Amino acid sequence: MPPIGWVDVVWEYEFTEAEELDSAIEDEIIRKGSKAFKRLHKCLLTYEAGCETPSEGREESSQSIWTVFGENGVSAKSLVAVLSYFVLSGKAKTAGVQQRLNALHAASIYLLLLGVPGSVANKVFHQILFDTSIGMVNYCWPQTSGKKRKKDSLKCSQAEGKRSKPHRKDSDEMEVDDLEDEDQEEEVHFSGQDLLKMREGVVLLVQTLLRLLKSFPLKDKTQSAENCVQIFTKLTDFEPVIGELAFGVGQEISDIRTVPEMAYYGLWSLCSPNHGEEKESLRRVFHRLLYVILMMETGDRGKPSLLMPTQAVVASRDHAISFVCYLVDELKVAALPFLRILLQHICYQMVDKADYRSHGAQAMSKLLSKMPSAEYASFIKWLFDYSRQSKVAFRMFALDVAIALMEQPERAAEDSLDPELAPYLPHKFLVQNLLFGRRSDVSPTVRGHALTCLAQCLELPSLNATRSVQDLFSSTGAQSDTETYGSNGTLDSQHSVKNLKTLPFKTIEITNSNGVGEDVKENVALLKLRVSDPKPNVRKSALQAIMSFLKHHVMLMSTDNLAILSDRCRDPALSVKKKAMQCLMELLTAKPESGLIQVAWLRGFIPAVVDPESSVQEKALERLEQVLLSQVKRHTSSSFMDAGQRLAWDLLGLLCHECQDLSRYFSKAFTVWSKQDKFNATFINNLISHTEAQHASGAWLLLSKVAGSSPKLNYGKILDAWDELLRSKNASVTTSCHIFCVIGDIAEHLNEDTKSRLVEEIMRWLMTFDMPLELVSAGVETLCRLGQGEDMAQTQNFLNQHCGRLVSVCESYLSGVILNENGAQNLNEDLVVKQLYTLGVASLHCPAKVGKRTFLLVQSILTPSVDSTEEGAGEMVASQPLSQFKPTSLPGRVRAHAIITLGKLCLQHEELTQKYLPAFARELELCSELAVRSNVVVVMCDLCVRYTNMVDRYIPNISACLQDKEAVIREQTLTMLTNLLQEEFVKWKGSLFFHFVSVLVDPDPAIASLCEYCLVHLLLKKNPVMFSQHFIECIFFFNSYHKHKTYNQFPQTESEKARFSLKGARNCQRRFRIYRFLLEHFTDAQRFNITIKISQTVLACFVDGELPLDSDGDEILAESFRILSLEEIKLQAVSAPAGGSEEQEEEQLAMAKAVMQVAQKKVVSQVQKKVFIENMIPIIIALKTRLEQKRSTVLKDLMCYLQVTMQNYRSEVKEFFAADEQLATELEYNLQMFEKETRDSRDTEEQMSNCSLAGAPAPGPTPGTVHSSPAPVAAKNLLQNFSTPQPRQPARPGLLSHRHVQSASPRVQAEEQQRAA
């Protein structure tokens, strides 16, 4: 036995330090090894309370173990001290295998002693030693590293409503890291055999503890009970378990094979009344299991840290959920309050990571399934309030929980259920209130996720969830039970008698569908608005939702709805482009027979082959090859086409007819494929086999694209098709063009006889002038390719011979019509048009054969009619070339084609271009015919490419068409000018910029949107300073102010001034729409400079008297002050909130960005303050003095500007305006009044939101309305007590999203404006 003094010291230190044991005793025990501990354990086991194991020693003597100890001179106190020595020795991380085994066995023996009757009387129990003994599992078993996410340590998963900060090592954390490094260096490595031995020791210790809990109550030992719960919780993931775990006390402890099963057995035992009050026991158990479900690990300091969601961690989470469900099943009502608290804490402590949210939502769904209907409905009501909290992570998780709950069967309301809770049971509430309620959330992340969840509802097995979505977006979704009846009250013929028998005999509710239809329209409009959301993630989610709604017939499968998807394939954001393409592909796969989807798919994918992003090009080419090229199989009369082949030929047929405008993009795809050798002989032969099928048009389309880059073709088949075309002439124009193209491609491989025959046949057909106009160009082009040879002179002789012949024939015919006085009376308009068109096309190939007589003939056609000549007589310039001709009465269609023909003639003759450009400009200004003006714009833009300097002076005449009365001409002019500006054939000179930006306020929203796209995504990238360079001049230009010596001094005609003037109060909104657009795309440096420039070049001119303070000057001055007061002109570094956007970013990047923003804001604010004091204030004071002398109304605008500006310098007003004390006093008073009005307005808003019209407090949210205002509550730190979280209710609606406005379509606009604000 150890010395008494040593034993007393151990007890005195309360087992916190391991005093050195006598070496002889220690050596003897160590020499015997684990056998001594096992033998003692076996002996003590026979004396354990409740032990039913027979023992020879027990049969021989019925004495207690304490009597035996006394008879053998063994002191219980000494035994406990020795056991504690071995227990404490095993705590060190450097302890070897044998030390750890001895510690585990010693701890087991100590726990076994506690279970022996009389242990209390002998004072064996000591709380510290007990806690240390049960904790030996953690000390002795080697801890696996790598489970933690060190970067994701959570001081609290929700920290004061702000995004979590990046990991920054302060002094404490660095110490912890150093300790961890030291521990890793000193860590002992164990073999597999060592681990098996230690596992046996752990199993023995846990089994001993489980037996102890049966007879040793911990009712008065709260801390020990808490420690037991903690130990058992940690053991739940000790080792993997195959299959499901068995819970409960019905099984024998010795039969339990796995440690996690023992752990749950222990947790169940601790819920017994023997170990404390049932409520407290359940609270402890549920609190510890909370972190297992959250996949977190609590350290010594109680700070939870995330675990990697490995298969083992997820399995451990599933077992914890199953155990909670078991507790609820067994304890019924007693466990329900704690289940609710557990669910609430899962919501409050869920981290904002997608994979964790997904697992958490599934856990919530499983646990909620154990709740009775009343408690379930009550929790859904709580969840609805939770979904309106200020923290983005809360609202995101609420959406995930809602979608997970809809996978569960819908609950029916019981008779005993509170009527106020009944509306929360159906899935309809989750869809229409919780999910759809977040549609206008202030956070783009939440908005996008809400739309994604709505789309997911349609994929769920819940029919009610699908109907709920249909009610929101489809007017046919909200119909009564009588919808199967006809209008006369009888059943429709398609419904069977079975439907009549199963119709329930109950009151039929007839709903008014008028209001429903309006709501549906607004919801659809809002969904479409989300497709244009500023945030790419929201646009992606909106596209996914629209695709699902179209796929499941929630939205009408219309051209407009499908165009949303195809248009977004050209979105500025790469991820949105790919999402739109994915949605179109999914729709086409689901409904390959739909013609509308086929058209949308083509319009989305084919233009993508020229996308600036190479990854988009590759994706588009891959899909086109998969859907079109790979489906070209050999065709015979008996061959069968599967769905993929039918789809391919349907798409090719659409390209030949409805989607011909996509041909140039389609050609680009074949250019790429030809370089990749995609077209082998087998593919070509298979393709030719389809030229005689019903879908021959599609085959000729493909053949026309591949013939030029493919190996030797079957020329006989192609020539047979040509002969058939000549013989019947019943092929479509598109197919005929493709046949011409193929013949041109194979021309170099034909012999001379065949070429001569083809040339003669083509000339004969052209000379008949019965070809459609589209075929004339193809025919002449093919003719030229047939005559092309290596000798250029010989080729030109061929062209002069044949094309010159066509020119001569056309000239002769036109002479007869134009020069003959009676020629116009019996005019064949179609024939004249074909003659003109053929003349223009042919003249391009033989300019030497075009004489002066031809020019004069075409010129004479362009003379205006008598009426238009009389109207524009005063503005005609006598020197213009057309003034020498008499007015004609030829139709406008003929004159429009004459413009195109003259343009082609000008392309070959520079002197002709110089002579007739004034005539073209005159036509733009005076001609009233749309087709003529449209063609003039095309011709002048084409001439600008060939003769840039010559056409440059007429650019204002072209840009004046941006305000043409016809939308077609405005759009065409905008597109062609953008192309010229991109290629730098035209510069931003004169009035061009102001004409261009005036289209931003075009009455046609589509043209205004196109202008925005051209300016921002095409032109601003080439010239980033063009907005800031022209901004100040915009003020003078659009207000028609010409008194400034520098600005708005370029030459303009009176008609041009009238067209583009936006002067006056009625155009104020349009002017500021332009100003805001330009300012939104300024950099902060440009905003800073433009503010200074306005003060120096505009305000200072009025101070110095350079500009008069007349009525026009007052308008410019007032406009300048309003511009300086705009939100868009403020520096983003100063006005933007620190922390940036709500997008999910890496935490370190987000924090670094926030820190940089704060520092930048401080520096920029100081610079801005200095500039304001030095440059702005002297001008403002001087200008105020002059305005007071004039008693000008602009003084009000000046004070409003100061009031807005000085909000950031509220306490420095008197310092800033020390030179004008009266101004400082007035401004101080105005600021005080403004603040008072703001407070009064806020108070009134709060009162209105909290009170009904009758003056009573407003009722809480009901399922019948969509509330979208989350509570402005800051998230609390991790709650120390496992109790119900108490969120504050929203004080002000509209903080995080928008109110539900009851008006019709304006509601959508109002919601979006509030969100943007």
Short mmCIF file of C-alpha atoms in Angstrom, two decimals, residues 50 75 86 115 164 220-221 336 371 448 454-455 838 885 933 955 980 1001-1002 1005 1028 1058:
data_model
loop_
_atom_site.label_atom_id
_atom_site.label_comp_id
_atom_site.label_asym_id
_atom_site.label_seq_id
_atom_site.Cartn_x
_atom_site.Cartn_y
_atom_site.Cartn_z
CA GLY A 50 -27.71 -5.23 -9.47
CA SER A 75 -7.94 1.37 2.43
CA PHE A 86 -2.83 6.01 -13.27
CA GLY A 115 -21.51 1.25 -8.30
CA SER A 164 -18.73 36.80 -40.52
CA ASP A 220 -27.91 16.01 -7.20
CA LYS A 221 -24.78 16.07 -9.32
CA LEU A 336 -42.17 18.50 -27.75
CA MET A 371 -44.66 17.15 -34.39
CA GLY A 448 -32.65 34.58 -56.63
CA LEU A 454 -40.37 28.18 -56.69
CA ALA A 455 -39.05 26.34 -59.72
CA THR A 838 -30.69 43.18 -111.63
CA PHE A 885 -35.12 66.47 -113.62
CA ARG A 933 -35.58 56.85 -96.19
CA ILE A 955 -23.09 62.02 -90.47
CA LEU A 980 -19.56 52.34 -87.86
CA VAL A 1001 -35.66 58.25 -74.03
CA ASP A 1002 -37.13 56.81 -77.21
CA PRO A 1005 -38.83 50.74 -74.87
CA SER A 1028 -17.65 62.25 -69.02
CA ALA A 1058 -36.27 71.08 -83.22
#
